[in-house]
XYZ file of C-alpha atoms in Angstrom:
69
model
C -15.201 17.546 4.313
C -16.934 15.875 1.445
C -16.268 12.159 0.829
C -14.701 13.006 -2.621
C -12.134 15.176 -0.834
C -10.857 12.276 1.165
C -8.435 11.086 -1.478
C -6.919 14.502 -1.797
C -6.475 14.786 1.990
C -4.764 11.493 2.249
C -2.587 12.275 -0.766
C -1.608 15.610 0.765
C -0.858 13.902 4.099
C 1.199 11.134 2.440
C 3.297 13.881 0.497
C 3.851 15.807 3.777
C 5.089 12.602 5.689
C 7.256 11.611 2.679
C 8.865 15.084 2.613
C 9.639 14.827 6.276
C 11.000 11.399 6.015
C 13.256 12.440 3.044
C 14.590 15.328 5.041
C 15.284 12.926 8.091
C 16.891 10.418 5.617
C 19.273 12.969 4.307
C 20.320 13.787 7.924
C 20.673 10.141 9.129
C 21.969 8.408 6.021
C 20.407 5.910 3.614
C 21.168 2.721 5.745
C 19.591 4.159 8.860
C 16.751 5.577 6.892
C 15.940 2.179 5.287
C 16.018 0.586 8.804
C 13.669 3.373 10.092
C 11.343 2.982 7.110
C 11.177 -0.778 7.679
C 10.321 -0.298 11.326
C 7.628 2.265 10.567
C 6.193 0.028 7.869
C 5.904 -2.916 10.183
C 4.476 -0.711 12.990
C 1.864 0.791 10.712
C 0.849 -2.652 9.347
C 0.461 -4.001 12.844
C -1.540 -0.925 13.910
C -3.880 -1.280 10.966
C -4.136 -4.957 11.466
C -5.301 -4.436 15.054
C -7.669 -1.505 14.236
C -9.270 -2.181 10.919
C -8.631 -5.820 10.473
C -6.456 -7.975 8.407
C -8.619 -7.908 5.301
C -8.657 -4.173 5.010
C -4.956 -3.960 5.961
C -4.119 -6.358 3.118
C -6.178 -4.157 0.737
C -4.331 -0.969 1.834
C -0.918 -2.602 1.526
C -1.720 -4.183 -1.788
C -2.874 -0.761 -3.102
C 0.320 0.890 -1.767
C 2.556 -1.841 -3.330
C 0.600 -1.505 -6.728
C 1.146 2.315 -6.765
C 4.851 1.869 -6.131
C 5.615 -0.726 -8.781
């Protein structure tokens, strides 16, 4: 895979995970889905913090938040 393809691959993976989560959310209800999303977000941040360091984790989370809002 070329370096320039990395963004497209990640974007595709994100869309796939979001679609799966939305399907789960429809099945379990919005309140349970919000709790599950929060738990997954915290777990992902902790995983990134341990594996790539706090600085890079902060950059990733900042980019995600910027893309949302």
